[in-house]
Amino acid sequence: MPDTKNLSVIFDMDGVLVDSEPVINAAAIMGLEEYGIDAKPEDFLPFIGAGEDRYIGGVAQKYGVEYKTQMKDRVYQIYLNIVPSMIKVFKGINELLTKLKTSGFKIALASSADKIKIDANLKAATISTSIFDVIVSGEDVRNKKPSPEIYLHTAELLNQETSNCVVVEDAINGIMAAKSAGMKCIAITTSFDRQTLEKECPDYIMDDISQVYDACCEIVG
């Protein structure tokens, strides 16, 4: 039996636990349209995982429009209306979280998203907040991914050494954050293809989230 107490598993949310990227993408396009911006889905790709201020603001700036926090507020209004019917949970997520928890791993959620989005996603996906030992949002840190701050802060709250943390990520910004924090990283091919992910040198690349448990057991030996 592996010594699971020596490893904490930190999950990103969007693109890892839930397939919410199409939802925030649709909400952002509709919200920015009200500000005269005809955004395209691909415009948002460089900003995935960097938090909604950057996700929305980066695209606004691309079109020469100054970003205002009211834009994010409007996007969230739209998001909260459409997320219950549009969000999808990746197959096996609840089973994976339960298996990790009952096996003795500490598990955390660390998302660049604001708390309002985290709460909405978990509720719509019927993932209980109580399964996580720690939940950290983008509002809890000053610098968003690819800065390692959110993962360093999460490790501190878990009372865990960074070398004993493994991050599960789907986005380039998130992988960069995890590696900069000195953590192992499992990359999931939900948002970017394997060739793109390989460039960031994650420790593992997986097509199926269910493989995460075996990888974590392998890491702890």
Short mmCIF file of C-alpha atoms in Angstrom, two decimals:
data_model
loop_
_atom_site.label_atom_id
_atom_site.label_comp_id
_atom_site.label_asym_id
_atom_site.label_seq_id
_atom_site.Cartn_x
_atom_site.Cartn_y
_atom_site.Cartn_z
CA MET A 1 0.00 0.00 0.00
CA PRO A 2 1.57 3.32 -1.03
CA ASP A 3 2.21 5.96 1.65
CA THR A 4 -0.43 8.37 0.43
CA LYS A 5 0.14 10.81 3.31
CA ASN A 6 3.29 11.95 1.52
CA LEU A 7 1.44 13.26 -1.52
CA SER A 8 -1.24 15.89 -2.04
CA VAL A 9 -3.14 16.06 -5.31
CA ILE A 10 -4.14 19.53 -6.50
CA PHE A 11 -6.76 19.80 -9.22
CA ASP A 12 -7.38 22.66 -11.58
CA MET A 13 -11.11 22.96 -12.27
CA ASP A 14 -12.00 24.09 -15.80
CA GLY A 15 -10.95 21.47 -18.32
CA VAL A 16 -9.99 19.00 -15.58
CA LEU A 17 -13.01 18.35 -13.38
CA VAL A 18 -15.60 19.88 -15.69
CA ASP A 19 -15.83 20.69 -19.37
CA SER A 20 -16.77 24.30 -18.74
CA GLU A 21 -14.56 25.93 -21.37
CA PRO A 22 -17.35 25.95 -24.01
CA VAL A 23 -19.65 27.57 -21.42
CA ILE A 24 -17.35 30.45 -20.42
CA ASN A 25 -16.38 30.86 -24.07
CA ALA A 26 -20.01 31.28 -25.11
CA ALA A 27 -20.72 33.63 -22.19
CA ALA A 28 -17.65 35.74 -22.94
CA ILE A 29 -18.53 36.07 -26.62
CA MET A 30 -22.08 37.15 -25.75
CA GLY A 31 -20.89 39.52 -23.04
CA LEU A 32 -18.20 41.18 -25.14
CA GLU A 33 -20.64 41.59 -28.02
CA GLU A 34 -22.49 44.08 -25.82
CA TYR A 35 -19.30 46.16 -25.81
CA GLY A 36 -19.02 46.08 -29.58
CA ILE A 37 -16.48 43.25 -29.74
CA ASP A 38 -17.06 40.50 -32.30
CA ALA A 39 -14.89 37.90 -30.56
CA LYS A 40 -14.20 34.46 -32.00
CA PRO A 41 -13.80 31.26 -29.92
CA GLU A 42 -10.13 30.91 -30.85
CA ASP A 43 -9.34 34.41 -29.56
CA PHE A 44 -9.51 33.07 -26.00
CA LEU A 45 -7.05 30.17 -26.37
CA PRO A 46 -3.93 32.04 -25.14
CA PHE A 47 -5.76 33.07 -21.97
CA ILE A 48 -7.15 29.70 -20.84
CA GLY A 49 -6.28 29.06 -17.21
CA ALA A 50 -5.20 32.65 -16.49
CA GLY A 51 -8.40 33.77 -14.74
CA GLU A 52 -11.41 35.60 -16.11
CA ASP A 53 -9.91 39.09 -15.91
CA ARG A 54 -7.20 37.99 -18.32
CA TYR A 55 -9.49 35.67 -20.29
CA ILE A 56 -11.96 38.46 -21.03
CA GLY A 57 -9.56 41.39 -20.80
CA GLY A 58 -6.97 39.86 -23.11
CA VAL A 59 -9.52 39.47 -25.88
CA ALA A 60 -10.96 42.95 -25.31
CA GLN A 61 -7.47 44.43 -25.65
CA LYS A 62 -6.87 42.39 -28.79
CA TYR A 63 -9.80 44.24 -30.35
CA GLY A 64 -8.58 47.59 -29.09
CA VAL A 65 -11.16 47.97 -26.33
CA GLU A 66 -10.12 48.91 -22.81
CA TYR A 67 -10.99 46.19 -20.31
CA LYS A 68 -13.41 47.11 -17.52
CA THR A 69 -14.42 44.86 -14.63
CA GLN A 70 -18.03 45.44 -15.64
CA MET A 71 -17.30 43.23 -18.64
CA LYS A 72 -16.49 40.31 -16.34
CA ASP A 73 -19.56 41.01 -14.22
CA ARG A 74 -21.76 40.84 -17.31
CA VAL A 75 -20.07 37.66 -18.56
CA TYR A 76 -20.67 36.03 -15.17
CA GLN A 77 -24.36 37.01 -15.29
CA ILE A 78 -24.67 35.21 -18.60
CA TYR A 79 -22.52 32.30 -17.39
CA LEU A 80 -24.66 31.65 -14.30
CA ASN A 81 -27.75 31.49 -16.50
CA ILE A 82 -26.38 28.98 -18.98
CA VAL A 83 -24.01 26.82 -16.91
CA PRO A 84 -26.64 24.46 -15.40
CA SER A 85 -27.76 23.32 -18.85
CA MET A 86 -24.40 23.43 -20.66
CA ILE A 87 -21.75 22.17 -18.23
CA LYS A 88 -20.44 18.63 -18.58
CA VAL A 89 -18.59 16.61 -15.95
CA PHE A 90 -15.73 14.51 -17.22
CA LYS A 91 -16.48 10.82 -16.85
CA GLY A 92 -15.23 9.25 -13.64
CA ILE A 93 -14.44 12.49 -11.77
CA ASN A 94 -16.52 11.83 -8.67
CA GLU A 95 -15.23 8.27 -8.51
CA LEU A 96 -11.63 9.46 -8.82
CA LEU A 97 -11.99 12.10 -6.09
CA THR A 98 -13.62 9.59 -3.75
CA LYS A 99 -10.96 6.96 -4.44
CA LEU A 100 -8.13 9.41 -3.77
CA LYS A 101 -9.80 10.64 -0.58
CA THR A 102 -10.54 7.21 0.83
CA SER A 103 -7.00 6.08 -0.01
CA GLY A 104 -5.59 8.80 2.25
CA PHE A 105 -4.48 11.41 -0.27
CA LYS A 106 -5.09 15.05 0.58
CA ILE A 107 -6.86 16.68 -2.35
CA ALA A 108 -7.30 20.33 -3.20
CA LEU A 109 -8.90 22.51 -5.85
CA ALA A 110 -6.87 25.46 -7.10
CA SER A 111 -8.53 27.45 -9.86
CA SER A 112 -7.75 30.85 -11.32
CA ALA A 113 -11.51 31.36 -11.58
CA ASP A 114 -13.37 33.58 -9.14
CA LYS A 115 -15.24 31.89 -6.29
CA ILE A 116 -18.61 32.62 -7.90
CA LYS A 117 -17.63 30.49 -10.88
CA ILE A 118 -16.14 27.71 -8.75
CA ASP A 119 -19.34 27.47 -6.69
CA ALA A 120 -21.53 27.50 -9.80
CA ASN A 121 -19.50 24.81 -11.53
CA LEU A 122 -19.32 22.46 -8.56
CA LYS A 123 -23.04 22.85 -7.90
CA ALA A 124 -23.98 22.24 -11.53
CA ALA A 125 -21.63 19.25 -11.67
CA THR A 126 -22.86 17.85 -8.31
CA ILE A 127 -19.32 17.74 -6.92
CA SER A 128 -19.38 18.31 -3.17
CA THR A 129 -17.06 21.00 -1.83
CA SER A 130 -16.50 18.80 1.24
CA ILE A 131 -14.45 16.32 -0.79
CA PHE A 132 -11.60 18.85 -0.95
CA ASP A 133 -9.27 19.57 1.96
CA VAL A 134 -8.57 23.01 0.50
CA ILE A 135 -10.23 25.17 -2.17
CA VAL A 136 -8.32 28.17 -3.54
CA SER A 137 -9.75 30.64 -6.06
CA GLY A 138 -8.15 33.31 -8.19
CA GLU A 139 -9.36 35.88 -5.68
CA ASP A 140 -7.06 34.39 -3.03
CA VAL A 141 -3.86 35.34 -4.87
CA ARG A 142 -2.46 38.45 -6.48
CA ASN A 143 -0.77 36.83 -9.47
CA LYS A 144 -2.66 34.38 -11.66
CA LYS A 145 -1.27 31.43 -13.61
CA PRO A 146 1.31 31.06 -15.16
CA SER A 147 2.60 32.51 -11.89
CA PRO A 148 3.13 29.68 -9.37
CA GLU A 149 1.52 31.71 -6.58
CA ILE A 150 -1.79 29.84 -6.48
CA TYR A 151 -0.06 26.48 -6.18
CA LEU A 152 2.44 27.68 -3.61
CA HIS A 153 -0.43 29.10 -1.55
CA THR A 154 -2.38 25.84 -1.84
CA ALA A 155 0.63 23.80 -0.66
CA GLU A 156 0.99 26.12 2.32
CA LEU A 157 -2.68 25.61 3.26
CA LEU A 158 -2.23 21.85 2.89
CA ASN A 159 0.88 22.03 5.10
CA GLN A 160 2.69 20.15 2.37
CA GLU A 161 6.11 20.48 0.75
CA THR A 162 5.85 21.51 -2.89
CA SER A 163 7.93 18.50 -3.91
CA ASN A 164 5.19 16.29 -2.46
CA CYS A 165 2.41 17.87 -4.50
CA VAL A 166 1.15 16.75 -7.89
CA VAL A 167 -1.00 19.09 -9.97
CA VAL A 168 -3.60 17.93 -12.49
CA GLU A 169 -3.86 20.50 -15.28
CA ASP A 170 -5.18 20.90 -18.79
CA ALA A 171 -3.84 24.34 -19.76
CA ILE A 172 -0.42 25.61 -20.75
CA ASN A 173 -0.60 28.43 -18.20
CA GLY A 174 -1.41 25.91 -15.48
CA ILE A 175 1.39 23.52 -16.37
CA MET A 176 3.86 26.40 -16.32
CA ALA A 177 2.55 27.43 -12.89
CA ALA A 178 2.87 23.92 -11.48
CA LYS A 179 6.39 23.38 -12.77
CA SER A 180 7.49 26.83 -11.54
CA ALA A 181 6.15 25.88 -8.10
CA GLY A 182 8.42 22.83 -8.05
CA MET A 183 5.51 20.40 -8.26
CA LYS A 184 4.95 17.34 -10.37
CA CYS A 185 2.33 17.82 -13.06
CA ILE A 186 -0.14 15.53 -14.79
CA ALA A 187 -1.45 17.09 -18.00
CA ILE A 188 -4.84 16.05 -19.39
CA THR A 189 -5.51 16.35 -23.13
CA THR A 190 -8.91 18.02 -22.80
CA SER A 191 -8.02 21.55 -23.95
CA PHE A 192 -4.74 21.09 -25.84
CA ASP A 193 -3.38 18.21 -27.87
CA ARG A 194 -0.54 15.98 -26.68
CA GLN A 195 2.06 17.60 -28.94
CA THR A 196 1.27 21.06 -27.55
CA LEU A 197 1.38 19.82 -23.94
CA GLU A 198 4.70 18.02 -24.47
CA LYS A 199 6.41 21.36 -25.09
CA GLU A 200 5.81 22.31 -21.42
CA CYS A 201 7.38 19.05 -20.15
CA PRO A 202 4.72 17.82 -17.69
CA ASP A 203 5.65 14.64 -15.81
CA TYR A 204 2.71 12.75 -17.30
CA ILE A 205 0.33 13.33 -20.20
CA MET A 206 -2.98 11.47 -20.07
CA ASP A 207 -6.03 11.23 -22.27
CA ASP A 208 -8.22 9.81 -19.51
CA ILE A 209 -8.67 11.41 -16.07
CA SER A 210 -9.22 7.96 -14.53
CA GLN A 211 -5.49 7.25 -15.00
CA VAL A 212 -4.61 9.92 -12.42
CA TYR A 213 -5.04 7.56 -9.46
CA ASP A 214 -2.51 5.03 -10.74
CA ALA A 215 -0.04 7.83 -11.54
CA CYS A 216 -0.33 9.22 -8.01
CA CYS A 217 0.24 5.76 -6.52
CA GLU A 218 3.29 5.36 -8.77
CA ILE A 219 4.67 8.72 -7.60
CA VAL A 220 4.46 7.79 -3.91
CA GLY A 221 5.86 4.34 -4.63
#
